CSV table of N, CA and C in Angstrom, one decimal:
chain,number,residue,atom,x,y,z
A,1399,UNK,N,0.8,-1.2,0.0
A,1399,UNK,CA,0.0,0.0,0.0
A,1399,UNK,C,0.9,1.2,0.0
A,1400,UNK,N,0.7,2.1,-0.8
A,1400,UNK,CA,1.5,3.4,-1.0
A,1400,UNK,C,0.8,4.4,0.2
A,1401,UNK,N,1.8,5.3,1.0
A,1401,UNK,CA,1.1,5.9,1.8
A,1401,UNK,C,2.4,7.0,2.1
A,1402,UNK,N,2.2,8.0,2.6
A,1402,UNK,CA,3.3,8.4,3.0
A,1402,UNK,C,2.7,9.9,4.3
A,1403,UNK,N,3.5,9.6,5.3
A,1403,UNK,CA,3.4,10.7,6.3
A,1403,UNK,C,4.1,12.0,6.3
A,1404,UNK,N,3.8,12.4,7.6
A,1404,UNK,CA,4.3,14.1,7.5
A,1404,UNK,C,6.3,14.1,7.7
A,1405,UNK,N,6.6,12.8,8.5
A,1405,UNK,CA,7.6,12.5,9.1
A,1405,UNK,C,8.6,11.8,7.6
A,1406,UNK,N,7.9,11.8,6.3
A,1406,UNK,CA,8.9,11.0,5.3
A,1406,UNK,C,9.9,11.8,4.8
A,1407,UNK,N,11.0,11.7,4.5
A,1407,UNK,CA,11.9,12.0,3.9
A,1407,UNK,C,11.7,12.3,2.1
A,1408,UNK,N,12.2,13.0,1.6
A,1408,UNK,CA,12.3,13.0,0.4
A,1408,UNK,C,13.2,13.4,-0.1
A,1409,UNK,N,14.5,12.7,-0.4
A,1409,UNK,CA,15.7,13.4,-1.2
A,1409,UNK,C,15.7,13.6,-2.5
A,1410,UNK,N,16.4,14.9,-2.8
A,1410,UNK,CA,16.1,15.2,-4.3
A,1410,UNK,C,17.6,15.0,-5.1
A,1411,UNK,N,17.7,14.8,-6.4
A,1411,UNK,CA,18.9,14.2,-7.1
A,1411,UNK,C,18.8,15.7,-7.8
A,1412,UNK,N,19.6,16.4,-7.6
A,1412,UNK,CA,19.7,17.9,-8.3
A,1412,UNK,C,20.2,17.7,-10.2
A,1413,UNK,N,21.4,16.3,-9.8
A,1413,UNK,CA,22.2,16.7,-11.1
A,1413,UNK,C,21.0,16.2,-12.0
A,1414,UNK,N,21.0,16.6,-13.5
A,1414,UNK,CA,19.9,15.9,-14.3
A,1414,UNK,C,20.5,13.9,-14.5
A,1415,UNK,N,19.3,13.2,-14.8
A,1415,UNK,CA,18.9,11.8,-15.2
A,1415,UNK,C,18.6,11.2,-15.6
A,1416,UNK,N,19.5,10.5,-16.4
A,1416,UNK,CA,18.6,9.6,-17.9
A,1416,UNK,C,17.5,9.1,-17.6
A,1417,UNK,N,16.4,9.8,-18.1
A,1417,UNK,CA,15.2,9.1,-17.5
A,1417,UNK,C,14.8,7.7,-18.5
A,1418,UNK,N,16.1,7.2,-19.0
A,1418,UNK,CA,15.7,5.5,-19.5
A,1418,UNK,C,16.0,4.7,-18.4
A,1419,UNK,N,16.7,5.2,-17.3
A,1419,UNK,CA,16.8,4.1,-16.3
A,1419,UNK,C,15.6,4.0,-15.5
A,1420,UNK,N,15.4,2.5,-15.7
A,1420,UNK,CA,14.7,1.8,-14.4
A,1420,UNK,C,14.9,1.7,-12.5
A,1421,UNK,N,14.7,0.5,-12.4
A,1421,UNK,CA,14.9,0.2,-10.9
A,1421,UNK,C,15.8,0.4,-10.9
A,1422,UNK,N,16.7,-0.8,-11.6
A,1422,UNK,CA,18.4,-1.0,-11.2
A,1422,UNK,C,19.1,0.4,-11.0
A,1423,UNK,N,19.2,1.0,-12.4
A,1423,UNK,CA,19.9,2.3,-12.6
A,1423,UNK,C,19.5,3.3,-11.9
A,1424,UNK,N,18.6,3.8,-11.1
A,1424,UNK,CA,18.1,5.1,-10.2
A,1424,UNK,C,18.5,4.1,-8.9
A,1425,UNK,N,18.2,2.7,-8.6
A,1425,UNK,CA,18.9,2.6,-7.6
A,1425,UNK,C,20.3,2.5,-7.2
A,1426,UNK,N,21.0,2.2,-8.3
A,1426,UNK,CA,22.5,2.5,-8.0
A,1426,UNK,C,23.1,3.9,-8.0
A,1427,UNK,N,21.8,4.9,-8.3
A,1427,UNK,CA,22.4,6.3,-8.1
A,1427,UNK,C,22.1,6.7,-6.8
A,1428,UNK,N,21.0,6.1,-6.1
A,1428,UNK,CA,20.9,7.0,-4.8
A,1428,UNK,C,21.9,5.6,-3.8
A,1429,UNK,N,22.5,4.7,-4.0
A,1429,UNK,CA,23.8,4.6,-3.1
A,1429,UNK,C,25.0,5.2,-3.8
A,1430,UNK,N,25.2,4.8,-4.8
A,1430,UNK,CA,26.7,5.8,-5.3
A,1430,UNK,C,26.7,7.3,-5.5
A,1431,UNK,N,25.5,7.9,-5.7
A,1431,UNK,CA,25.7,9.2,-6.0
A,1431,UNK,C,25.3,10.0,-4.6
A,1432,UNK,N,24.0,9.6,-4.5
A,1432,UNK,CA,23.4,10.4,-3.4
A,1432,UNK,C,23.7,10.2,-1.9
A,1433,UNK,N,24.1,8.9,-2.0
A,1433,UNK,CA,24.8,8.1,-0.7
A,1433,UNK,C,23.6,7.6,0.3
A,1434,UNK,N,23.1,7.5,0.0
A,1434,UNK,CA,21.7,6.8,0.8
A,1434,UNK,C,21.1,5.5,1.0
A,1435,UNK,N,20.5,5.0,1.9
A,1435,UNK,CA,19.8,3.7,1.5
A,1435,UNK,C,18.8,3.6,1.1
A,1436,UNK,N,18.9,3.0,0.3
A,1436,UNK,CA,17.5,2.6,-0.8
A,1436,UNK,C,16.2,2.8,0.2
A,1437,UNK,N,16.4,1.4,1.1
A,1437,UNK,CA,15.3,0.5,1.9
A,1437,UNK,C,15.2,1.7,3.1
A,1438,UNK,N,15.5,2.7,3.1
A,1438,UNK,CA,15.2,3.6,4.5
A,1438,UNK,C,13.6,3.7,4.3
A,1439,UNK,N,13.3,3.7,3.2
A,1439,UNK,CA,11.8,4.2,3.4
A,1439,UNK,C,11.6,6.0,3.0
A,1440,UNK,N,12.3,6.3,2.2
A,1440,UNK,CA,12.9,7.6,1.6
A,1440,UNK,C,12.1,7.5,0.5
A,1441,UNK,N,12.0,9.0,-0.1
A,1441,UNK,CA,11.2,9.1,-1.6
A,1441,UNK,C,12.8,9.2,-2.0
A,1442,UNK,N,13.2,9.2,-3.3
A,1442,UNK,CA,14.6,9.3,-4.3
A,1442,UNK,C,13.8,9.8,-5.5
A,1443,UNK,N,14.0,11.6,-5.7
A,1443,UNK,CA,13.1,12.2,-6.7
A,1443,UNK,C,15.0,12.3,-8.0
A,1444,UNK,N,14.3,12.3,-9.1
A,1444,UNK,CA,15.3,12.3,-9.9
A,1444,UNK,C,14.7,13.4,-11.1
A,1445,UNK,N,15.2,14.0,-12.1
A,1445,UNK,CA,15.0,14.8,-13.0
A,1445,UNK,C,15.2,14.8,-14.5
A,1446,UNK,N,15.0,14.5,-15.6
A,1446,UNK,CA,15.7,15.0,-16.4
A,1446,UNK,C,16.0,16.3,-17.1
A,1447,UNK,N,17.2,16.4,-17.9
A,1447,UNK,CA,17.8,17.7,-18.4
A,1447,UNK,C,17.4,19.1,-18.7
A,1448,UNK,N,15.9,18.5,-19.2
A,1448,UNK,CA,15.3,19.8,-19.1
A,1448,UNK,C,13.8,20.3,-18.5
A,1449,UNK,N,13.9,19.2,-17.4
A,1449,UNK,CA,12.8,19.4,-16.2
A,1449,UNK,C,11.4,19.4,-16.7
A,1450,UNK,N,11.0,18.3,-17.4
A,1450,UNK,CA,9.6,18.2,-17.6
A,1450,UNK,C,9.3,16.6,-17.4
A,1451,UNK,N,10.2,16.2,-16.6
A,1451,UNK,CA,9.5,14.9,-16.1
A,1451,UNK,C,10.4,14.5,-14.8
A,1452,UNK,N,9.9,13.7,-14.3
A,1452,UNK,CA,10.4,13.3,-12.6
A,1452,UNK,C,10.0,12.0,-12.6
A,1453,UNK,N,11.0,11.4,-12.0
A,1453,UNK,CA,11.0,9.4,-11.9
A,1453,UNK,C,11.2,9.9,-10.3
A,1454,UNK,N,10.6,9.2,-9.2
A,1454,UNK,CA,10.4,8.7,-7.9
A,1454,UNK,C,10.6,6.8,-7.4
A,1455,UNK,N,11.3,6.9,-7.0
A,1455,UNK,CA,11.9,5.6,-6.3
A,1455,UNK,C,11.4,5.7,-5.0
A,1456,UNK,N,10.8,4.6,-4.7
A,1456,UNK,CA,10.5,4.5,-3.0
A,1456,UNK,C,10.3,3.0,-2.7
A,1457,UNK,N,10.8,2.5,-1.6
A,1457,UNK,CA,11.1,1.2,-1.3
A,1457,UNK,C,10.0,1.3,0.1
A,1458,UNK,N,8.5,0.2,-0.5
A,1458,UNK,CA,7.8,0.7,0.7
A,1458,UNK,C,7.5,-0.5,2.1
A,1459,UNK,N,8.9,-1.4,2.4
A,1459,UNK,CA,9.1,-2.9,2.7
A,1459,UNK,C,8.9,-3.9,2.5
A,1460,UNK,N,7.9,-4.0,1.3
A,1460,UNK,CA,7.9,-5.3,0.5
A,1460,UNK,C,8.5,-5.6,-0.7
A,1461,UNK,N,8.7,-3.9,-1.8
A,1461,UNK,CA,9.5,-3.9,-2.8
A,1461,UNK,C,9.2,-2.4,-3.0
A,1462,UNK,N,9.6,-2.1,-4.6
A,1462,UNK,CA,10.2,-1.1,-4.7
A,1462,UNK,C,9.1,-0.2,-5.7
A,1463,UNK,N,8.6,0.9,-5.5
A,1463,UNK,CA,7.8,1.4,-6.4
A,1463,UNK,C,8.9,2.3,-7.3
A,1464,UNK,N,8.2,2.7,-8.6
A,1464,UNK,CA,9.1,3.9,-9.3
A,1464,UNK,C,7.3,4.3,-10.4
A,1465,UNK,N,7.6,5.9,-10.0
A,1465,UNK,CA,6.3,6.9,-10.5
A,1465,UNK,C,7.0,7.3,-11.7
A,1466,UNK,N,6.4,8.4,-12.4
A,1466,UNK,CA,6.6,8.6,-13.2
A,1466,UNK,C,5.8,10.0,-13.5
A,1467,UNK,N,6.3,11.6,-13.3
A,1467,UNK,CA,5.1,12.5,-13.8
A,1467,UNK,C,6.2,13.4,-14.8
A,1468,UNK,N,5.3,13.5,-16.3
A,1468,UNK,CA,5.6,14.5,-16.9
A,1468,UNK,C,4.6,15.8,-17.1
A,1469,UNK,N,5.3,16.9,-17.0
A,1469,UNK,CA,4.9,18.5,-17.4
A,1469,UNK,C,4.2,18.0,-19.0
A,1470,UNK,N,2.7,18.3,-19.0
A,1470,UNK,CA,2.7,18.7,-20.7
A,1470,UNK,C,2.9,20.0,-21.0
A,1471,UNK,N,2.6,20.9,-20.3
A,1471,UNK,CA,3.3,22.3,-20.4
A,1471,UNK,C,4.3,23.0,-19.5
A,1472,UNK,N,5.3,23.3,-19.2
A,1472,UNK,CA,6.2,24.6,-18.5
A,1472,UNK,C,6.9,23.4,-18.1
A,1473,UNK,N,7.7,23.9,-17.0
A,1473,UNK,CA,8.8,22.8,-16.4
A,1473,UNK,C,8.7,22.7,-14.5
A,1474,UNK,N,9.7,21.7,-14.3
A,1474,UNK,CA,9.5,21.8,-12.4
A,1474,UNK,C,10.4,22.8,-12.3
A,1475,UNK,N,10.4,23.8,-10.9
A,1475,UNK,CA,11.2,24.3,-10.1
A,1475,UNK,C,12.4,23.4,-9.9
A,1476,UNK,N,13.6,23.9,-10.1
A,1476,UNK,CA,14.6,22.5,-9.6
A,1476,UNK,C,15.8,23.5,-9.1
A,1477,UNK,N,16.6,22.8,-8.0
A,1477,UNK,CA,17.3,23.0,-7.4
A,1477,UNK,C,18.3,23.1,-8.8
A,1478,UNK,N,19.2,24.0,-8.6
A,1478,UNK,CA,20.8,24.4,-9.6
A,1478,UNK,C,22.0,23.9,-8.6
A,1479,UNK,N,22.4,23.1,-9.6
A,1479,UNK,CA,23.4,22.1,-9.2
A,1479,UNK,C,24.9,23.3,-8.1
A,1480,UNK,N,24.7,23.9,-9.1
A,1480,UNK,CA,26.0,25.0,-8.2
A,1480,UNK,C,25.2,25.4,-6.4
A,1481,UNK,N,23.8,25.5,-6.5
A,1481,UNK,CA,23.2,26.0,-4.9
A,1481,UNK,C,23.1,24.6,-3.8
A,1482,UNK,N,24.0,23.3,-4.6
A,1482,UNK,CA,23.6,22.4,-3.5
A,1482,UNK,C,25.2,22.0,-3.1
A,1483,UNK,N,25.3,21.6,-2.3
A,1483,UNK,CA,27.0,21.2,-2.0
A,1483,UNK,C,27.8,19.6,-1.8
A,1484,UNK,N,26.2,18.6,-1.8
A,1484,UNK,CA,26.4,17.4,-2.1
A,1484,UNK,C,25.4,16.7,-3.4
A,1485,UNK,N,24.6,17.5,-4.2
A,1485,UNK,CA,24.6,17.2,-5.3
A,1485,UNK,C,22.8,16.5,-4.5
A,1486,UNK,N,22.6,17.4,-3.6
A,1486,UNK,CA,21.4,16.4,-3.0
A,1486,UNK,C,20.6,17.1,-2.3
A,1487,UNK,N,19.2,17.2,-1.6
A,1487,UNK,CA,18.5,18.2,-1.5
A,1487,UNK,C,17.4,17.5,-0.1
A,1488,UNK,N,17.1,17.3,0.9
A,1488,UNK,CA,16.3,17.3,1.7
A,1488,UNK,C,14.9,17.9,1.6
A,1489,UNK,N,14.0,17.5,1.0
A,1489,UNK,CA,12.7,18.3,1.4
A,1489,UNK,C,11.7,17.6,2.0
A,1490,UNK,N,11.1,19.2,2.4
A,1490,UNK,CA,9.9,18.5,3.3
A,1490,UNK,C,9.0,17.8,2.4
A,1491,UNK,N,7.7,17.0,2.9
A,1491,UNK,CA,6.9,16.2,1.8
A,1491,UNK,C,6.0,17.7,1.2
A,1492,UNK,N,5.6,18.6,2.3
A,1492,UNK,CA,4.8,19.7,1.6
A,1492,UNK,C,5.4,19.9,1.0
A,1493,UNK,N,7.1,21.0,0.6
A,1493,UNK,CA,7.4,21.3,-0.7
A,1493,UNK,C,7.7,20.2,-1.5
A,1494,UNK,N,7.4,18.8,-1.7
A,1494,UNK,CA,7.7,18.3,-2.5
A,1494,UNK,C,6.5,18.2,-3.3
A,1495,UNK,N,5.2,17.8,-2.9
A,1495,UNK,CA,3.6,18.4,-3.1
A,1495,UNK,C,3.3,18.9,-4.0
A,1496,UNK,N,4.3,20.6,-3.8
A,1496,UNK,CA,4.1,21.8,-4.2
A,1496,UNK,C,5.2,21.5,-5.4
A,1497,UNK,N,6.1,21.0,-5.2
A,1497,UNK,CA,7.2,20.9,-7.1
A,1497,UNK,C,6.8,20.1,-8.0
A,1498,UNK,N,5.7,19.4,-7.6
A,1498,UNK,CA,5.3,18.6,-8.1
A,1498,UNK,C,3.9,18.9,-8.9
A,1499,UNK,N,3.0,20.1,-8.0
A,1499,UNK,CA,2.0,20.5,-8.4
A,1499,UNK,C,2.1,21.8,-9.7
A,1500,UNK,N,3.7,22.0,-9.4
A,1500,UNK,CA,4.2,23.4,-10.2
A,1500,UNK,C,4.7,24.4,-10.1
A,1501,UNK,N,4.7,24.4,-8.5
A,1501,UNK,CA,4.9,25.6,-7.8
A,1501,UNK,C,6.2,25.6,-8.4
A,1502,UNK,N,7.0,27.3,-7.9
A,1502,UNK,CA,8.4,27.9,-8.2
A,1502,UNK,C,8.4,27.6,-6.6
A,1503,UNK,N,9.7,27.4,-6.7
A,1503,UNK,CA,10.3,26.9,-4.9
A,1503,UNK,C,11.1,28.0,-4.9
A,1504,UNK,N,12.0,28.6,-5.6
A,1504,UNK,CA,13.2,29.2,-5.9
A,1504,UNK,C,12.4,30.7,-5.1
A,1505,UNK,N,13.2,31.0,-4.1
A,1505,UNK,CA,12.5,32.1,-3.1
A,1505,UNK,C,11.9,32.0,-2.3
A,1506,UNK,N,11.3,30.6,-2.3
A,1506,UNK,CA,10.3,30.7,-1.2
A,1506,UNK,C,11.0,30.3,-0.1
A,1507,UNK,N,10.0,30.4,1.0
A,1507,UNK,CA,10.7,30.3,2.4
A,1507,UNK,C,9.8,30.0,3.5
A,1508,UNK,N,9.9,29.0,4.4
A,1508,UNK,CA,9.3,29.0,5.4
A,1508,UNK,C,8.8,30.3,6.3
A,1509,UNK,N,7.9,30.2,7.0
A,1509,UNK,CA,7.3,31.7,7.8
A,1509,UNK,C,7.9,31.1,9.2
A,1510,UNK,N,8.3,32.2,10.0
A,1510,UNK,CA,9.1,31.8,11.6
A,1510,UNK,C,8.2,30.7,12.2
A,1511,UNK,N,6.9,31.2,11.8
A,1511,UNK,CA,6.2,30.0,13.1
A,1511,UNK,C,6.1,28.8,12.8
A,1512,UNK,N,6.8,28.6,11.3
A,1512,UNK,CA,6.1,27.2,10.6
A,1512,UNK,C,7.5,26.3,11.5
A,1513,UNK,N,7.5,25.2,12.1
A,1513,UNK,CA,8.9,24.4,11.7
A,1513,UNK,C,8.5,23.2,12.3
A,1514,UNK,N,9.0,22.0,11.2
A,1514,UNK,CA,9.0,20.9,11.5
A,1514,UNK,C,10.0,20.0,12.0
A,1515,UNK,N,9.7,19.4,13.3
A,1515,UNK,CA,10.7,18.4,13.6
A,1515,UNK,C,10.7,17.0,13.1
């Protein structure tokens, strides 16, 4: 059953992604590249070149899902490879929601009273 809480992780793969890879290939990028474990129970959002489609890896304890959404018009908000420092991006599940639904992330900013532990 796919489900996901307020407490899930979601790391983002900044650099772009051949989006011909499958399981295998997006899973050998988030231990070699991103450095993570697959099986934590993590989203692994990946990108291609020119930001109109997104592959999602998520390992939900029985096996492994992989999504698939493309833009038919405009592109996602994406982190620039020079503003991250390990090539990798933490977000919350709302902003991921929101990059997903179209939003521009670039600017935005949590308000003082919002904060999640």
């Amino acid at each position: 059953m796919l489900s996901f809480t307020g407490s899930l992780k979601v790391w983002v793969c900044v650099n772009p992604c051949d989006m011909r890879r499958g399981f295998e290939g997006l899973a050998a990028l988030v231990s070699e590249q991103l450095k993570e474990d697959l099986r934590s129970g993590a989203l692994f959002v990946f990108c291609n070149k020119r930001h109109t489609r997104l592959k999602v890896l998520y390992f939900d304890g029985s096996g492994l899902w992989l999504m698939t959404k493309r833009h038919e018009k405009g592109t996602f908000s994406w982190p620039r490879a020079g503003e991250v420092q390990e090539g990798k991006i933490l977000l919350a599940p709302e902003a991921f929601a929101m990059l997903t639904d179209g939003v521009d992330l670039h600017g935005a900013k949590l308000r003082p009273w919002y904060r999640r532990d």
